[in-house]
Amino acid sequence: MEKQQGSRESFATKFGVIAATAGSAVGLGNIWRFPYLTGENGGAAFLVVYLAFVVAIGIPVMLSEFVIGRSARQNPYGAFRKLAPGKPWYLVGLMGVAAAFMILAFYTTVAGWTLEYIYQAITGGLTGKSGPQLSDMYTQFRDGSWRPVIWFFLFMGMTSGIIVFGVKKGIEKSTVILMPVLFIILVILGIRSLTLPGAMEGIRFLFRPDFSKIDSSAILAALGQVFFSMSIGMGTLITYASYFPKKDNLLGTSFSVALTDTFVALLAGIAIFPAVFSFHIEPGFGPGLVFVTLPGIFQQMPGGSFFALLFFVLLALAALTSTISVLEVIVAFFTEELKMSRKAATWTAAGTVSILGLMSTLAWNPLMKGITLFGKNVFEILDFTSANILLPAGGFFIVLFVAWFFGREKASAELSNDGALKAGYIPFYMFLIRFIAPVALAIIFLNGIGLLRL
Ligand code: TRP
């Protein structure tokens, strides 16, 4: 086995690069958050805004992370240190590592819940329950038992169990299997949902443009969703790109990942809304959609228990290919900066994240319920600060770094693989990261911290 540089690994195949990176992007954000945001914000009109942001901001930020990661071949902190020695840009990398701790803590909480629901689906715990019973079941599970903690540790253990095997044998090997499985499950669920009586009403709800719902808050929601869904702004993609082979076409990879991410979000909407409408459930969505409303719907459809199981397996797989990408950020940081072995780094990272994760998982428990800030419990604080503050801020500095510090020449060399690829889009890309993306990001950021109210 030839190693590229020192002990640093890289992905072995093109499909591995895409499966791993799309695996990071596709997650709870697509299957739970995207459908209800689209539903609440005008359906197709929201979709138009979302797609515009994917192209104008999402892909440029993603490409900028790729450029930084692959040219530095380091964790986010090390990458900025290497590309801008003696300059404070490394703080952006540190912020990314901090965000990784926070996102992993609350994300693994929800990922753990999916395991409870897989367990319930298998043991028949969802069968025959009415809407209110399912709602009680959800709150009792979340607020009053130790089960979420057990599932949290199990999910963290699964994530660590993959990461400890490294880039090729851990991340690549698992995602090239899990992503196709995920895709097949999603298609089965989409077909099941579309063939329910009255399904078209859900499709209409999801795709009928209603531009009157597009106000500034819907626009900001779309921008935030682009960040969360595409895994950008935190250095996850800097880390993954540091494992891309030097001959990988970065623009092509960013298109494949953005397309997969968007397509999965749409498929999830197609799987969920027709079912919701077919069973005459009020589209009053929110956090309960996946854990309360959907199990209620599954109860009423033929073969429902099987589809419920499939759905929660889908959620768990989608979450797993995302949690590994976030844990890898911390592990890369520990191995490279603190010179730990991968094994020690993995368990140290998992252990330290678990402290925060335990607080997040118990956020509704009487033990922790009293700990709030601005009316938000620990889980909600982690969610809010990472998604609404740290990611947009990270994205802002990442594009500024490439646009104004790293510069066009070096960025062009990286994007064109030192001239091997034609990259005629570079002037357009530079224009987007110099002006369009930073201005849009400044707006979402100022709004996120409450300095600007649109
Ligand atoms: N994109 C994932 C989702 O939609 C979550 C995720 C993984 C993420 N890595 C990230 C979000 C880095 C922000 C930053 O579920």
Short mmCIF file of C-alpha atoms and ligand atoms in Angstrom, two decimals:
data_model
loop_
_atom_site.label_atom_id
_atom_site.label_comp_id
_atom_site.label_asym_id
_atom_site.label_seq_id
_atom_site.Cartn_x
_atom_site.Cartn_y
_atom_site.Cartn_z
CA MET A 1 0.00 0.00 0.00
CA GLU A 2 1.45 3.24 -1.09
CA LYS A 3 0.71 6.15 1.16
CA GLN A 4 0.35 9.63 -0.22
CA GLN A 5 2.08 11.70 2.42
CA GLY A 6 3.48 10.38 5.62
CA SER A 7 0.79 8.44 7.42
CA ARG A 8 -2.10 10.37 5.89
CA GLU A 9 -4.80 8.31 4.27
CA SER A 10 -6.99 9.15 1.32
CA PHE A 11 -10.18 7.77 -0.17
CA ALA A 12 -9.47 4.99 -2.63
CA THR A 13 -12.18 5.47 -5.24
CA LYS A 14 -14.24 8.20 -6.85
CA PHE A 15 -17.40 6.51 -5.63
CA GLY A 16 -15.92 6.45 -2.13
CA VAL A 17 -15.33 10.20 -2.26
CA ILE A 18 -18.92 10.83 -3.27
CA ALA A 19 -20.52 8.27 -0.95
CA ALA A 20 -18.63 9.62 2.06
CA THR A 21 -19.24 13.28 1.28
CA ALA A 22 -22.87 12.83 0.25
CA GLY A 23 -23.23 10.63 3.34
CA SER A 24 -22.19 13.57 5.47
CA ALA A 25 -24.62 15.90 3.74
CA VAL A 26 -27.59 13.53 3.72
CA GLY A 27 -28.91 13.24 7.26
CA LEU A 28 -31.61 14.18 9.71
CA GLY A 29 -31.54 17.60 8.09
CA ASN A 30 -32.90 16.20 4.82
CA ILE A 31 -35.44 13.72 6.06
CA TRP A 32 -36.91 15.54 9.00
CA ARG A 33 -36.11 19.25 8.72
CA PHE A 34 -36.34 19.91 4.99
CA PRO A 35 -39.86 18.52 4.37
CA TYR A 36 -41.53 20.46 7.14
CA LEU A 37 -39.66 23.69 6.38
CA THR A 38 -40.73 23.40 2.75
CA GLY A 39 -44.28 22.68 3.82
CA GLU A 40 -44.45 25.64 6.15
CA ASN A 41 -42.80 28.14 3.85
CA GLY A 42 -44.79 27.97 0.67
CA GLY A 43 -43.84 24.63 -0.88
CA ALA A 44 -42.41 25.10 -4.34
CA ALA A 45 -41.69 28.78 -3.72
CA PHE A 46 -39.44 27.84 -0.80
CA LEU A 47 -37.86 25.23 -3.01
CA VAL A 48 -36.97 27.84 -5.63
CA VAL A 49 -35.25 30.00 -3.00
CA TYR A 50 -33.55 26.96 -1.50
CA LEU A 51 -32.20 25.84 -4.88
CA ALA A 52 -30.99 29.35 -5.69
CA PHE A 53 -29.05 29.37 -2.40
CA VAL A 54 -27.61 25.92 -3.06
CA VAL A 55 -26.17 27.24 -6.32
CA ALA A 56 -25.19 30.77 -5.28
CA ILE A 57 -23.92 30.04 -1.76
CA GLY A 58 -23.92 26.33 -0.92
CA ILE A 59 -21.78 25.12 -3.81
CA PRO A 60 -19.30 28.04 -3.57
CA VAL A 61 -18.82 27.47 0.19
CA MET A 62 -18.48 23.74 -0.42
CA LEU A 63 -15.89 24.30 -3.15
CA SER A 64 -14.00 26.68 -0.87
CA GLU A 65 -13.85 24.03 1.85
CA PHE A 66 -12.63 21.53 -0.75
CA VAL A 67 -9.91 23.93 -1.89
CA ILE A 68 -8.72 24.57 1.66
CA GLY A 69 -8.88 20.92 2.72
CA ARG A 70 -7.24 19.36 -0.27
CA SER A 71 -4.46 21.88 -0.58
CA ALA A 72 -3.57 21.74 3.11
CA ARG A 73 -4.31 18.04 3.74
CA GLN A 74 -4.91 18.79 7.41
CA ASN A 75 -7.71 19.05 9.95
CA PRO A 76 -9.49 22.46 9.84
CA TYR A 77 -7.27 24.05 12.49
CA GLY A 78 -4.07 22.69 11.00
CA ALA A 79 -5.23 23.64 7.51
CA PHE A 80 -5.59 27.33 8.33
CA ARG A 81 -2.30 27.27 10.25
CA LYS A 82 -0.56 25.75 7.27
CA LEU A 83 -2.10 28.00 4.61
CA ALA A 84 -1.84 31.20 6.66
CA PRO A 85 1.13 30.82 9.01
CA GLY A 86 1.26 33.35 11.79
CA LYS A 87 -2.17 34.75 10.95
CA PRO A 88 -5.28 34.45 13.11
CA TRP A 89 -7.20 32.46 10.48
CA TYR A 90 -6.61 29.32 12.54
CA LEU A 91 -9.36 30.63 14.83
CA VAL A 92 -11.85 29.75 12.08
CA GLY A 93 -10.58 26.17 12.24
CA LEU A 94 -10.82 26.12 16.02
CA MET A 95 -14.36 27.40 15.82
CA GLY A 96 -15.11 24.53 13.45
CA VAL A 97 -13.76 21.98 15.91
CA ALA A 98 -15.84 23.57 18.68
CA ALA A 99 -18.92 23.46 16.46
CA ALA A 100 -18.22 19.78 15.79
CA PHE A 101 -18.47 19.05 19.53
CA MET A 102 -21.77 20.89 19.78
CA ILE A 103 -23.39 19.47 16.66
CA LEU A 104 -22.32 15.94 17.48
CA ALA A 105 -23.74 16.24 21.00
CA PHE A 106 -27.29 17.21 20.04
CA TYR A 107 -27.36 15.37 16.73
CA THR A 108 -26.47 12.07 18.40
CA THR A 109 -29.32 12.65 20.86
CA VAL A 110 -31.83 12.58 18.01
CA ALA A 111 -29.93 9.79 16.26
CA GLY A 112 -30.32 7.76 19.46
CA TRP A 113 -34.08 8.33 19.40
CA THR A 114 -34.21 6.69 15.98
CA LEU A 115 -32.79 3.52 17.58
CA GLU A 116 -35.57 3.54 20.20
CA TYR A 117 -38.12 3.75 17.41
CA ILE A 118 -36.45 0.94 15.48
CA TYR A 119 -36.68 -1.11 18.67
CA GLN A 120 -40.33 -0.15 19.16
CA ALA A 121 -41.17 -0.95 15.54
CA ILE A 122 -39.60 -4.40 15.87
CA THR A 123 -41.19 -5.27 19.20
CA GLY A 124 -44.63 -3.96 18.20
CA GLY A 125 -44.54 -1.06 20.66
CA LEU A 126 -46.06 1.30 18.09
CA THR A 127 -48.84 -1.04 17.01
CA GLY A 128 -52.39 -0.03 17.78
CA LYS A 129 -51.47 3.28 19.45
CA SER A 130 -53.60 6.35 18.85
CA GLY A 131 -52.18 9.79 18.08
CA PRO A 132 -52.33 11.02 21.70
CA GLN A 133 -50.86 7.73 22.95
CA LEU A 134 -47.94 8.08 20.53
CA SER A 135 -47.45 11.64 21.65
CA ASP A 136 -47.35 10.55 25.32
CA MET A 137 -45.02 7.75 24.46
CA TYR A 138 -42.63 10.22 22.82
CA THR A 139 -42.60 12.69 25.71
CA GLN A 140 -42.35 9.99 28.38
CA PHE A 141 -39.45 8.41 26.57
CA ARG A 142 -37.66 11.70 26.04
CA ASP A 143 -38.36 13.36 29.40
CA GLY A 144 -38.62 10.69 32.00
CA SER A 145 -36.44 7.70 31.31
CA TRP A 146 -32.84 6.64 30.98
CA ARG A 147 -33.43 4.95 27.66
CA PRO A 148 -32.34 7.96 25.56
CA VAL A 149 -29.00 7.83 27.36
CA ILE A 150 -28.51 4.18 26.49
CA TRP A 151 -29.38 4.81 22.85
CA PHE A 152 -27.10 7.85 22.82
CA PHE A 153 -24.14 5.76 23.90
CA LEU A 154 -25.01 3.00 21.48
CA PHE A 155 -25.10 5.45 18.59
CA MET A 156 -21.89 7.13 19.71
CA GLY A 157 -20.34 3.66 19.96
CA MET A 158 -21.41 2.79 16.40
CA THR A 159 -20.02 6.09 15.13
CA SER A 160 -16.72 5.54 16.93
CA GLY A 161 -16.61 1.91 15.83
CA ILE A 162 -16.49 3.09 12.22
CA ILE A 163 -14.15 6.04 12.75
CA VAL A 164 -11.56 3.99 14.60
CA PHE A 165 -10.95 2.00 11.40
CA GLY A 166 -9.82 5.10 9.57
CA VAL A 167 -10.60 6.75 6.28
CA LYS A 168 -10.54 3.83 3.83
CA LYS A 169 -11.54 0.94 6.04
CA GLY A 170 -13.93 2.89 8.23
CA ILE A 171 -15.52 5.85 6.48
CA GLU A 172 -15.24 4.76 2.86
CA LYS A 173 -16.08 1.12 3.38
CA SER A 174 -19.20 1.88 5.42
CA THR A 175 -20.57 4.70 3.31
CA VAL A 176 -20.23 2.89 -0.03
CA ILE A 177 -22.57 0.25 1.42
CA LEU A 178 -24.86 2.42 3.54
CA MET A 179 -25.59 5.13 0.96
CA PRO A 180 -27.02 2.78 -1.70
CA VAL A 181 -29.08 1.01 1.00
CA LEU A 182 -30.39 4.36 2.17
CA PHE A 183 -31.33 5.27 -1.35
CA ILE A 184 -33.22 2.04 -1.97
CA ILE A 185 -35.21 2.41 1.28
CA LEU A 186 -36.10 5.96 0.37
CA VAL A 187 -37.37 4.92 -3.06
CA ILE A 188 -39.49 2.12 -1.53
CA LEU A 189 -41.01 4.54 0.99
CA GLY A 190 -41.62 7.13 -1.73
CA ILE A 191 -43.49 4.59 -3.86
CA ARG A 192 -45.51 3.39 -0.85
CA SER A 193 -46.49 6.94 -0.02
CA LEU A 194 -47.31 7.98 -3.60
CA THR A 195 -49.59 5.00 -4.11
CA LEU A 196 -51.78 5.85 -1.11
CA PRO A 197 -55.24 7.22 -1.91
CA GLY A 198 -55.25 11.00 -1.95
CA ALA A 199 -51.48 11.20 -2.29
CA MET A 200 -51.65 13.94 -4.89
CA GLU A 201 -52.83 16.43 -2.32
CA GLY A 202 -49.55 16.04 -0.50
CA ILE A 203 -47.59 16.46 -3.71
CA ARG A 204 -49.54 19.57 -4.51
CA PHE A 205 -48.85 20.92 -1.03
CA LEU A 206 -45.14 20.28 -1.49
CA PHE A 207 -44.79 21.60 -5.01
CA ARG A 208 -47.48 24.20 -5.54
CA PRO A 209 -45.67 27.53 -5.47
CA ASP A 210 -47.13 30.01 -3.02
CA PHE A 211 -44.90 33.04 -3.25
CA SER A 212 -46.98 34.94 -0.71
CA LYS A 213 -45.31 32.82 2.00
CA ILE A 214 -41.85 33.95 0.96
CA ASP A 215 -40.95 36.61 3.49
CA SER A 216 -37.59 37.42 5.03
CA SER A 217 -37.92 34.69 7.63
CA ALA A 218 -38.60 32.06 4.96
CA ILE A 219 -35.55 33.27 3.04
CA LEU A 220 -33.38 33.02 6.13
CA ALA A 221 -34.79 29.61 6.93
CA ALA A 222 -33.82 28.48 3.43
CA LEU A 223 -30.28 29.79 3.85
CA GLY A 224 -29.85 28.12 7.25
CA GLN A 225 -31.18 24.87 5.86
CA VAL A 226 -28.68 24.98 2.98
CA PHE A 227 -25.83 25.21 5.51
CA PHE A 228 -27.05 22.49 7.77
CA SER A 229 -28.06 20.15 5.00
CA MET A 230 -24.88 20.51 2.95
CA SER A 231 -22.64 20.10 6.03
CA ILE A 232 -20.90 23.37 5.26
CA GLY A 233 -19.42 26.10 7.43
CA MET A 234 -17.80 23.94 10.05
CA GLY A 235 -14.82 22.25 8.48
CA THR A 236 -16.41 18.84 7.97
CA LEU A 237 -15.79 19.20 4.28
CA ILE A 238 -12.31 20.66 4.83
CA THR A 239 -11.54 17.46 6.70
CA TYR A 240 -13.09 15.14 4.10
CA ALA A 241 -11.45 17.03 1.23
CA SER A 242 -8.10 16.54 2.94
CA TYR A 243 -8.60 12.85 2.07
CA PHE A 244 -9.62 13.44 -1.58
CA PRO A 245 -7.14 12.14 -4.14
CA LYS A 246 -5.19 14.90 -5.87
CA LYS A 247 -6.74 14.01 -9.22
CA ASP A 248 -10.32 14.35 -8.02
CA ASN A 249 -12.36 16.94 -9.91
CA LEU A 250 -13.56 19.19 -7.09
CA LEU A 251 -16.31 20.91 -9.08
CA GLY A 252 -17.68 17.55 -10.22
CA THR A 253 -17.66 16.23 -6.66
CA SER A 254 -19.42 19.30 -5.33
CA PHE A 255 -22.13 18.97 -7.99
CA SER A 256 -22.64 15.27 -7.28
CA VAL A 257 -22.91 15.91 -3.55
CA ALA A 258 -25.20 18.93 -3.88
CA LEU A 259 -27.45 17.04 -6.31
CA THR A 260 -27.64 13.95 -4.11
CA ASP A 261 -28.36 16.04 -1.05
CA THR A 262 -31.14 17.99 -2.78
CA PHE A 263 -32.57 14.90 -4.41
CA VAL A 264 -32.75 13.00 -1.11
CA ALA A 265 -34.46 15.96 0.55
CA LEU A 266 -37.04 16.02 -2.24
CA LEU A 267 -37.55 12.26 -2.06
CA ALA A 268 -38.05 12.52 1.68
CA GLY A 269 -40.71 15.18 1.11
CA ILE A 270 -42.32 12.94 -1.50
CA ALA A 271 -42.29 10.04 0.96
CA ILE A 272 -43.76 12.06 3.83
CA PHE A 273 -46.34 14.57 2.56
CA PRO A 274 -48.61 12.34 0.49
CA ALA A 275 -48.85 10.03 3.53
CA VAL A 276 -49.63 12.95 5.84
CA PHE A 277 -52.38 14.19 3.53
CA SER A 278 -53.70 10.79 2.67
CA PHE A 279 -54.52 10.28 6.35
CA HIS A 280 -55.94 13.77 6.78
CA ILE A 281 -53.39 14.84 9.34
CA GLU A 282 -53.16 18.58 9.83
CA PRO A 283 -49.89 19.81 8.39
CA GLY A 284 -48.89 21.21 11.78
CA PHE A 285 -45.42 19.77 11.69
CA GLY A 286 -42.42 20.62 13.81
CA PRO A 287 -40.26 18.25 15.84
CA GLY A 288 -43.06 15.76 16.44
CA LEU A 289 -43.51 14.99 12.75
CA VAL A 290 -41.05 12.14 12.60
CA PHE A 291 -41.57 10.65 16.06
CA VAL A 292 -45.29 11.21 16.61
CA THR A 293 -47.21 12.02 13.44
CA LEU A 294 -45.50 9.54 11.17
CA PRO A 295 -45.81 6.51 13.49
CA GLY A 296 -49.51 7.42 13.75
CA ILE A 297 -49.79 7.34 9.97
CA PHE A 298 -47.90 4.08 9.69
CA GLN A 299 -50.42 2.49 12.09
CA GLN A 300 -53.19 3.16 9.64
CA MET A 301 -51.62 1.92 6.44
CA PRO A 302 -51.49 -1.64 5.20
CA GLY A 303 -48.09 -3.12 6.05
CA GLY A 304 -47.53 -0.14 8.33
CA SER A 305 -45.25 -1.81 10.88
CA PHE A 306 -42.86 -2.84 8.16
CA PHE A 307 -42.80 0.64 6.65
CA ALA A 308 -42.33 2.19 10.09
CA LEU A 309 -39.32 -0.03 10.64
CA LEU A 310 -37.93 0.86 7.21
CA PHE A 311 -38.41 4.55 7.89
CA PHE A 312 -36.56 4.54 11.21
CA VAL A 313 -33.78 2.41 9.76
CA LEU A 314 -33.52 5.03 7.01
CA LEU A 315 -33.26 7.83 9.57
CA ALA A 316 -30.65 5.95 11.59
CA LEU A 317 -28.50 5.22 8.53
CA ALA A 318 -28.75 8.79 7.30
CA ALA A 319 -27.76 10.04 10.74
CA LEU A 320 -24.84 7.58 11.03
CA THR A 321 -23.15 8.63 7.79
CA SER A 322 -23.40 12.21 9.11
CA THR A 323 -22.21 11.60 12.69
CA ILE A 324 -19.08 9.86 11.43
CA SER A 325 -18.21 12.95 9.37
CA VAL A 326 -18.52 15.19 12.40
CA LEU A 327 -16.56 12.87 14.71
CA GLU A 328 -13.82 12.66 12.06
CA VAL A 329 -13.25 16.42 12.37
CA ILE A 330 -12.41 16.05 16.05
CA VAL A 331 -10.41 12.87 15.54
CA ALA A 332 -8.33 14.45 12.76
CA PHE A 333 -7.69 17.39 15.07
CA PHE A 334 -6.62 15.16 17.98
CA THR A 335 -4.36 12.93 15.88
CA GLU A 336 -2.64 15.77 14.05
CA GLU A 337 -2.46 18.45 16.70
CA LEU A 338 -2.18 16.40 19.87
CA LYS A 339 -0.28 13.55 18.19
CA MET A 340 -2.63 10.89 19.47
CA SER A 341 -3.06 7.51 17.83
CA ARG A 342 -6.32 7.17 15.89
CA LYS A 343 -7.62 4.78 18.49
CA ALA A 344 -6.88 7.06 21.42
CA ALA A 345 -8.20 10.06 19.51
CA THR A 346 -11.46 8.31 18.65
CA TRP A 347 -12.26 7.28 22.19
CA THR A 348 -11.11 10.57 23.68
CA ALA A 349 -13.28 12.45 21.20
CA ALA A 350 -16.28 10.20 21.79
CA GLY A 351 -15.80 10.46 25.55
CA THR A 352 -15.56 14.24 25.65
CA VAL A 353 -18.46 14.74 23.24
CA SER A 354 -20.49 12.39 25.42
CA ILE A 355 -20.27 14.74 28.40
CA LEU A 356 -22.00 17.43 26.38
CA GLY A 357 -24.14 14.81 24.69
CA LEU A 358 -25.37 13.49 28.01
CA MET A 359 -26.48 16.98 28.99
CA SER A 360 -28.23 17.34 25.66
CA THR A 361 -29.90 13.94 25.89
CA LEU A 362 -31.13 14.68 29.41
CA ALA A 363 -32.18 18.24 28.54
CA TRP A 364 -35.88 17.43 29.14
CA ASN A 365 -35.22 15.22 32.15
CA PRO A 366 -36.12 16.68 35.58
CA LEU A 367 -32.37 16.47 36.33
CA MET A 368 -31.47 19.03 33.69
CA LYS A 369 -34.73 20.71 32.80
CA GLY A 370 -33.97 23.72 34.98
CA ILE A 371 -30.86 24.58 33.01
CA THR A 372 -32.01 27.02 30.38
CA LEU A 373 -30.78 30.10 28.57
CA PHE A 374 -33.27 32.48 26.94
CA GLY A 375 -35.92 29.82 27.50
CA LYS A 376 -33.98 27.18 25.59
CA ASN A 377 -32.81 23.95 27.20
CA VAL A 378 -29.33 22.52 26.64
CA PHE A 379 -30.34 20.59 23.52
CA GLU A 380 -31.98 23.66 21.99
CA ILE A 381 -29.05 25.90 22.87
CA LEU A 382 -26.59 23.55 21.14
CA ASP A 383 -28.86 23.27 18.11
CA PHE A 384 -29.48 27.00 17.88
CA THR A 385 -25.93 28.25 18.44
CA SER A 386 -24.28 25.78 16.11
CA ALA A 387 -26.73 26.03 13.21
CA ASN A 388 -27.65 29.70 13.42
CA ILE A 389 -24.41 31.24 14.59
CA LEU A 390 -21.33 29.05 14.20
CA LEU A 391 -22.10 27.62 10.73
CA PRO A 392 -22.96 30.89 8.98
CA ALA A 393 -20.01 32.59 10.69
CA GLY A 394 -17.74 29.73 9.64
CA GLY A 395 -19.03 29.88 6.07
CA PHE A 396 -18.49 33.62 5.97
CA PHE A 397 -14.84 33.36 7.02
CA ILE A 398 -14.18 30.36 4.80
CA VAL A 399 -15.24 32.18 1.62
CA LEU A 400 -13.46 35.36 2.69
CA PHE A 401 -10.30 33.35 3.29
CA VAL A 402 -10.27 31.79 -0.16
CA ALA A 403 -11.48 34.94 -1.93
CA TRP A 404 -9.21 37.51 -0.37
CA PHE A 405 -6.33 35.74 1.38
CA PHE A 406 -5.60 32.44 -0.33
CA GLY A 407 -6.37 34.12 -3.62
CA ARG A 408 -7.43 33.35 -7.12
CA GLU A 409 -4.15 31.92 -8.34
CA LYS A 410 -3.75 29.21 -5.72
CA ALA A 411 -7.46 28.46 -5.71
CA SER A 412 -7.36 28.06 -9.51
CA ALA A 413 -4.41 25.71 -9.29
CA GLU A 414 -6.28 23.53 -6.80
CA LEU A 415 -9.58 23.57 -8.69
CA SER A 416 -7.95 22.78 -12.03
CA ASN A 417 -5.59 20.17 -10.57
CA ASP A 418 -2.62 22.31 -11.58
CA GLY A 419 -3.98 22.97 -15.03
CA ALA A 420 -4.92 19.38 -15.87
CA LEU A 421 -8.63 20.25 -15.90
CA LYS A 422 -10.30 23.05 -17.80
CA ALA A 423 -11.92 25.22 -15.19
CA GLY A 424 -13.62 28.04 -17.09
CA TYR A 425 -16.02 28.61 -14.23
CA ILE A 426 -13.35 30.06 -11.95
CA PRO A 427 -14.07 33.75 -12.63
CA PHE A 428 -17.72 33.12 -11.83
CA TYR A 429 -16.80 31.19 -8.68
CA MET A 430 -14.48 33.99 -7.57
CA PHE A 431 -17.23 36.53 -8.12
CA LEU A 432 -19.62 34.47 -5.98
CA ILE A 433 -17.18 34.04 -3.09
CA ARG A 434 -15.90 37.61 -3.20
CA PHE A 435 -19.24 39.35 -3.18
CA ILE A 436 -22.45 37.36 -3.31
CA ALA A 437 -21.81 34.70 -0.66
CA PRO A 438 -20.24 36.97 1.98
CA VAL A 439 -23.01 39.56 1.74
CA ALA A 440 -25.76 36.96 1.96
CA LEU A 441 -23.95 35.29 4.86
CA ALA A 442 -23.46 38.54 6.71
CA ILE A 443 -27.22 39.02 6.53
CA ILE A 444 -28.08 35.58 7.91
CA PHE A 445 -25.41 35.92 10.58
CA LEU A 446 -26.54 39.32 11.82
CA ASN A 447 -30.06 38.05 11.86
CA GLY A 448 -28.98 34.90 13.70
CA ILE A 449 -27.41 36.87 16.55
CA GLY A 450 -30.28 39.33 16.56
CA LEU A 451 -28.37 42.42 15.42
CA LEU A 452 -30.47 42.73 12.33
CA ARG A 453 -34.16 42.08 12.19
CA LEU A 454 -35.50 41.66 8.69
N1 TRP B 1 -25.74 17.59 6.88
C1 TRP B 1 -26.20 16.73 7.91
C2 TRP B 1 -27.72 16.65 7.88
O1 TRP B 1 -28.36 17.23 7.06
C3 TRP B 1 -25.72 17.13 9.27
C4 TRP B 1 -24.27 17.46 9.32
C5 TRP B 1 -23.23 16.63 9.18
C6 TRP B 1 -23.70 18.74 9.47
N2 TRP B 1 -22.04 17.31 9.23
C7 TRP B 1 -22.32 18.60 9.41
C8 TRP B 1 -24.26 19.98 9.62
C9 TRP B 1 -21.48 19.73 9.51
C10 TRP B 1 -23.44 21.08 9.72
C11 TRP B 1 -22.06 20.95 9.64
O2 TRP B 1 -28.33 16.01 8.70
#
